[in-house]
mmCIF file of C-alpha atoms and ligand atoms in Angstrom:
data_model
loop_
_atom_site.group_PDB
_atom_site.id
_atom_site.type_symbol
_atom_site.label_atom_id
_atom_site.label_comp_id
_atom_site.label_asym_id
_atom_site.label_seq_id
_atom_site.Cartn_x
_atom_site.Cartn_y
_atom_site.Cartn_z
ATOM 1 C CA UNK A 1 -0.085 -0.076 0.255
ATOM 2 C CA UNK A 2 0.969 3.856 -0.683
ATOM 3 C CA UNK A 3 1.041 5.921 2.206
ATOM 4 C CA UNK A 4 0.892 8.996 2.153
ATOM 5 C CA UNK A 5 1.349 11.625 5.869
ATOM 6 C CA UNK A 6 0.784 15.359 5.736
ATOM 7 C CA UNK A 7 3.007 17.298 8.065
ATOM 8 C CA UNK A 8 0.952 20.975 8.469
ATOM 9 C CA UNK A 9 1.901 23.931 9.794
ATOM 10 C CA UNK A 10 2.520 27.988 9.389
ATOM 11 C CA UNK A 11 6.217 27.225 9.114
ATOM 12 C CA UNK A 12 7.067 30.808 9.287
ATOM 13 C CA UNK A 13 9.973 30.113 8.900
ATOM 14 C CA UNK A 14 10.781 26.572 8.998
ATOM 15 C CA UNK A 15 13.464 25.461 11.611
ATOM 16 C CA UNK A 16 15.941 22.711 12.042
ATOM 17 C CA UNK A 17 12.893 21.299 14.251
ATOM 18 C CA UNK A 18 10.132 21.234 11.738
ATOM 19 C CA UNK A 19 13.332 19.782 9.682
ATOM 20 C CA UNK A 20 14.120 16.822 12.373
ATOM 21 C CA UNK A 21 10.138 16.004 12.354
ATOM 22 C CA UNK A 22 10.252 16.102 8.274
ATOM 23 C CA UNK A 23 13.417 13.951 8.145
ATOM 24 C CA UNK A 24 12.339 11.321 10.758
ATOM 25 C CA UNK A 25 9.017 10.727 9.664
ATOM 26 C CA UNK A 26 9.648 10.444 6.403
ATOM 27 C CA UNK A 27 11.291 7.154 6.724
ATOM 28 C CA UNK A 28 8.108 5.781 7.719
ATOM 29 C CA UNK A 29 5.953 6.620 4.799
ATOM 30 C CA UNK A 30 6.444 6.428 1.361
ATOM 31 C CA UNK A 31 5.385 10.314 0.198
ATOM 32 C CA UNK A 32 5.160 13.115 3.069
ATOM 33 C CA UNK A 33 3.453 16.707 2.080
ATOM 34 C CA UNK A 34 4.426 19.589 3.956
ATOM 35 C CA UNK A 35 1.534 21.531 3.972
ATOM 36 C CA UNK A 36 1.705 25.389 4.453
ATOM 37 C CA UNK A 37 -0.779 27.184 5.674
ATOM 38 C CA UNK A 38 -1.851 30.283 7.516
ATOM 39 C CA UNK A 39 -3.154 30.346 11.249
ATOM 40 C CA UNK A 40 -6.250 33.169 10.978
ATOM 41 C CA UNK A 41 -4.350 33.756 15.551
ATOM 42 C CA UNK A 42 -0.768 34.672 13.787
ATOM 43 C CA UNK A 43 0.395 37.763 11.716
ATOM 44 C CA UNK A 44 3.036 35.743 9.173
ATOM 45 C CA UNK A 45 6.520 37.250 8.874
ATOM 46 C CA UNK A 46 7.143 35.585 5.828
ATOM 47 C CA UNK A 47 4.304 34.545 2.563
ATOM 48 C CA UNK A 48 2.934 31.180 2.305
ATOM 49 C CA UNK A 49 5.169 31.113 -1.364
ATOM 50 C CA UNK A 50 8.244 32.807 0.275
ATOM 51 C CA UNK A 51 7.811 30.027 3.147
ATOM 52 C CA UNK A 52 6.915 26.973 0.606
ATOM 53 C CA UNK A 53 10.400 28.238 -1.270
ATOM 54 C CA UNK A 54 12.332 28.341 2.140
ATOM 55 C CA UNK A 55 11.234 24.433 2.992
ATOM 56 C CA UNK A 56 12.299 23.379 -0.414
ATOM 57 C CA UNK A 57 15.680 25.230 -0.851
ATOM 58 C CA UNK A 58 15.862 23.228 3.164
ATOM 59 C CA UNK A 59 14.815 20.051 2.323
ATOM 60 C CA UNK A 60 17.832 17.549 0.755
ATOM 61 C CA UNK A 61 17.936 16.721 -2.703
ATOM 62 C CA UNK A 62 15.436 14.419 -4.400
ATOM 63 C CA UNK A 63 13.401 12.236 -2.069
ATOM 64 C CA UNK A 64 9.968 11.721 -1.199
ATOM 65 C CA UNK A 65 8.727 14.958 0.101
ATOM 66 C CA UNK A 66 6.112 17.672 -1.705
ATOM 67 C CA UNK A 67 5.584 20.845 -0.240
ATOM 68 C CA UNK A 68 1.985 22.164 -0.602
ATOM 69 C CA UNK A 69 -0.135 24.692 0.864
ATOM 70 C CA UNK A 70 -3.583 24.996 1.511
ATOM 71 C CA UNK A 71 -6.694 27.333 3.314
ATOM 72 C CA UNK A 72 -9.926 25.984 5.137
ATOM 73 C CA UNK A 73 -9.805 23.319 7.307
ATOM 74 C CA UNK A 74 -6.694 20.337 7.537
ATOM 75 C CA UNK A 75 -9.380 17.644 7.259
ATOM 76 C CA UNK A 76 -10.455 18.781 3.977
ATOM 77 C CA UNK A 77 -7.068 19.188 2.738
ATOM 78 C CA UNK A 78 -5.566 15.770 3.721
ATOM 79 C CA UNK A 79 -9.479 14.050 2.364
ATOM 80 C CA UNK A 80 -8.535 15.562 -0.769
ATOM 81 C CA UNK A 81 -5.102 14.793 -1.331
ATOM 82 C CA UNK A 82 -6.203 11.058 -0.240
ATOM 83 C CA UNK A 83 -3.973 10.916 2.970
ATOM 84 C CA UNK A 84 -5.733 10.338 6.449
ATOM 85 C CA UNK A 85 -2.461 10.933 8.234
ATOM 86 C CA UNK A 86 -1.195 13.755 10.072
ATOM 87 C CA UNK A 87 2.666 13.702 11.610
ATOM 88 C CA UNK A 88 2.261 16.145 14.236
ATOM 89 C CA UNK A 89 5.660 17.344 16.480
ATOM 90 C CA UNK A 90 5.555 17.142 20.335
ATOM 91 C CA UNK A 91 8.500 19.503 21.474
ATOM 92 C CA UNK A 92 7.057 19.049 25.613
ATOM 93 C CA UNK A 93 4.173 18.217 27.880
ATOM 94 C CA UNK A 94 3.183 21.611 27.421
ATOM 95 C CA UNK A 95 2.462 20.811 23.456
ATOM 96 C CA UNK A 96 0.097 17.803 24.562
ATOM 97 C CA UNK A 97 -2.931 19.408 25.549
ATOM 98 C CA UNK A 98 -3.463 22.408 22.026
ATOM 99 C CA UNK A 99 -2.403 18.447 20.458
ATOM 100 C CA UNK A 100 -5.208 16.441 21.832
ATOM 101 C CA UNK A 101 -6.950 18.651 21.543
ATOM 102 C CA UNK A 102 -6.358 19.901 17.795
ATOM 103 C CA UNK A 103 -6.131 15.441 17.117
ATOM 104 C CA UNK A 104 -9.731 15.006 18.623
ATOM 105 C CA UNK A 105 -11.527 17.640 16.810
ATOM 106 C CA UNK A 106 -9.853 16.916 13.426
ATOM 107 C CA UNK A 107 -11.113 13.482 14.359
ATOM 108 C CA UNK A 108 -14.828 14.781 14.864
ATOM 109 C CA UNK A 109 -14.694 16.386 12.073
ATOM 110 C CA UNK A 110 -13.219 13.606 9.947
ATOM 111 C CA UNK A 111 -13.511 10.520 11.657
ATOM 112 C CA UNK A 112 -11.028 8.428 9.175
ATOM 113 C CA UNK A 113 -8.445 11.038 9.748
ATOM 114 C CA UNK A 114 -5.698 9.603 12.117
ATOM 115 C CA UNK A 115 -2.991 11.786 14.034
ATOM 116 C CA UNK A 116 0.557 10.607 14.520
ATOM 117 C CA UNK A 117 3.006 12.398 16.957
ATOM 118 C CA UNK A 118 6.919 12.466 16.870
ATOM 119 C CA UNK A 119 8.345 13.708 19.858
ATOM 120 C CA UNK A 120 11.178 15.889 19.501
ATOM 121 C CA UNK A 121 14.568 15.651 19.275
ATOM 122 C CA UNK A 122 16.007 16.800 22.433
ATOM 123 C CA UNK A 123 18.304 19.853 21.249
ATOM 124 C CA UNK A 124 15.193 21.544 19.264
ATOM 125 C CA UNK A 125 12.928 20.868 22.033
ATOM 126 C CA UNK A 126 12.607 24.648 23.481
ATOM 127 C CA UNK A 127 12.516 26.174 19.365
ATOM 128 C CA UNK A 128 9.811 27.956 17.544
ATOM 129 C CA UNK A 129 8.907 29.937 14.934
ATOM 130 C CA UNK A 130 8.486 33.025 16.638
ATOM 131 C CA UNK A 131 11.720 32.826 18.870
ATOM 132 C CA UNK A 132 13.629 32.476 15.749
ATOM 133 C CA UNK A 133 12.053 35.789 14.753
ATOM 134 C CA UNK A 134 12.803 37.790 17.483
ATOM 135 C CA UNK A 135 16.879 36.294 17.724
ATOM 136 C CA UNK A 136 17.031 37.619 14.084
ATOM 137 C CA UNK A 137 15.703 40.785 14.687
ATOM 138 C CA UNK A 138 17.516 41.606 17.733
ATOM 139 C CA UNK A 139 21.011 40.956 15.338
ATOM 140 C CA UNK A 140 21.476 37.477 17.732
ATOM 141 C CA UNK A 141 22.788 34.523 15.966
ATOM 142 C CA UNK A 142 20.482 31.823 14.866
ATOM 143 C CA UNK A 143 23.024 29.311 13.462
ATOM 144 C CA UNK A 144 21.978 26.142 14.346
ATOM 145 C CA UNK A 145 18.610 26.902 14.660
ATOM 146 C CA UNK A 146 17.180 27.706 11.507
ATOM 147 C CA UNK A 147 18.472 25.775 7.773
ATOM 148 C CA UNK A 148 20.675 28.165 5.345
ATOM 149 C CA UNK A 149 18.458 29.437 3.002
ATOM 150 C CA UNK A 150 15.987 30.672 6.373
ATOM 151 C CA UNK A 151 18.986 32.117 7.893
ATOM 152 C CA UNK A 152 19.750 33.969 4.931
ATOM 153 C CA UNK A 153 15.929 34.994 4.128
ATOM 154 C CA UNK A 154 16.062 36.524 7.974
ATOM 155 C CA UNK A 155 18.530 38.200 7.477
ATOM 156 C CA UNK A 156 17.461 39.850 4.574
ATOM 157 C CA UNK A 157 13.944 40.669 5.456
ATOM 158 C CA UNK A 158 14.976 41.864 8.905
ATOM 159 C CA UNK A 159 17.910 44.339 7.194
ATOM 160 C CA UNK A 160 14.345 45.635 4.565
ATOM 161 C CA UNK A 161 13.098 46.586 8.061
ATOM 162 C CA UNK A 162 15.619 48.887 9.353
HETATM 163 N N1 LIG B 201 10.487 22.135 16.208
HETATM 164 C C1 LIG B 201 10.586 23.424 16.149
HETATM 165 N N2 LIG B 201 9.447 24.161 16.359
HETATM 166 C C2 LIG B 201 8.246 23.923 15.801
HETATM 167 C C3 LIG B 201 8.044 22.611 15.715
HETATM 168 C C4 LIG B 201 8.848 21.398 15.927
HETATM 169 N N3 LIG B 201 9.078 20.399 15.793
HETATM 170 N N4 LIG B 201 7.086 22.173 16.218
HETATM 171 C C5 LIG B 201 5.983 23.207 16.653
HETATM 172 N N5 LIG B 201 6.936 24.243 16.725
HETATM 173 C C6 LIG B 201 6.838 25.785 16.332
HETATM 174 C C7 LIG B 201 6.080 26.693 15.549
HETATM 175 O O1 LIG B 201 7.125 27.040 14.393
HETATM 176 C C8 LIG B 201 5.082 27.240 15.886
HETATM 177 O O2 LIG B 201 5.725 28.291 16.191
HETATM 178 P P1 LIG B 201 5.359 30.238 16.718
HETATM 179 O O3 LIG B 201 4.272 29.548 17.137
HETATM 180 O O4 LIG B 201 5.996 30.742 17.096
HETATM 181 O O5 LIG B 201 4.929 29.995 14.755
HETATM 182 C C9 LIG B 201 4.788 26.833 17.212
HETATM 183 O O6 LIG B 201 5.561 25.850 17.968
HETATM 184 C C10 LIG B 201 3.269 26.185 17.410
HETATM 185 O O7 LIG B 201 3.679 25.062 16.189
HETATM 186 P P2 LIG B 201 1.995 24.577 15.295
HETATM 187 O O8 LIG B 201 0.710 24.787 16.928
HETATM 188 O O9 LIG B 201 2.375 23.946 14.860
HETATM 189 O O10 LIG B 201 1.322 25.745 14.637
HETATM 190 P P3 LIG B 201 0.869 26.501 13.469
HETATM 191 O O11 LIG B 201 0.068 27.159 13.326
HETATM 192 O O12 LIG B 201 2.371 25.920 13.020
HETATM 193 O O13 LIG B 201 -0.077 25.372 13.012
HETATM 194 C C11 LIG B 201 -1.709 24.651 12.295
HETATM 195 C C12 LIG B 201 -1.310 24.665 13.109
HETATM 196 C C13 LIG B 201 -1.557 25.360 11.105
HETATM 197 C C14 LIG B 201 -1.746 22.453 11.895
HETATM 198 C C15 LIG B 201 -3.531 23.832 12.632
HETATM 199 O O14 LIG B 201 -3.617 25.474 13.254
HETATM 200 C C16 LIG B 201 -4.331 24.010 11.666
HETATM 201 O O15 LIG B 201 -4.315 22.878 11.107
HETATM 202 N N6 LIG B 201 -4.884 24.764 10.596
HETATM 203 C C17 LIG B 201 -5.873 25.262 9.410
HETATM 204 C C18 LIG B 201 -7.703 24.861 10.333
HETATM 205 C C19 LIG B 201 -8.111 24.454 10.982
HETATM 206 O O16 LIG B 201 -8.602 22.835 10.762
HETATM 207 N N7 LIG B 201 -8.298 24.119 12.022
HETATM 208 C C20 LIG B 201 -9.320 23.495 12.821
HETATM 209 C C21 LIG B 201 -8.088 22.587 13.569
HETATM 210 S S1 LIG B 201 -8.835 22.039 15.148
#
């Protein structure tokens, strides 16, 4: 059976923590879709096309990973793409409540959709996209926190804003 999974998020921007989840998930599936979306509660720094491009540049060559975007409900998108598996990362116990709520709501909306959780690698368990943006804005080093393409894009973005 051809098993496909979706890893959704706002990815504003994509970090090494996200990459860690992607690389450890892709081994389990024939195909992984990284699905970029907008979160109504967040004001993004990068546009959706910019975020997709940065993710593509951060992935290893070849491979069975594609980068897409969607609007609307995740479960509708998952159904449209023919995948019932959603991957989410868990960084710490504090993520659990929110993630469980989202997984249960998604299951209520579409019972076929299964959420699979991957534990974050320890070195990224503290990482968020917001923290990365704040560090870059304030002139700190994001080395080791984000892929090099994202580091360059952050430098460019904040240069323009100065
Ligand atoms: N490593 C590093 N950082 C991580 C991470 C990891 N493994 N996992 C999550 N993060 C970070 C994210 O970058 C994000 O940082 P930020 O808040 O500073 O931007 C933060 O942790 C929270 O991430 P997450 O919980 O994944 O939020 P999100 O906004 O990226 O994704 C969606 C949430 C998009 C999946 C969810 O809102 C969604 O499905 N939306 C579609 C609409 C829908 O179906 N709504 C009903 C849901 S019940």
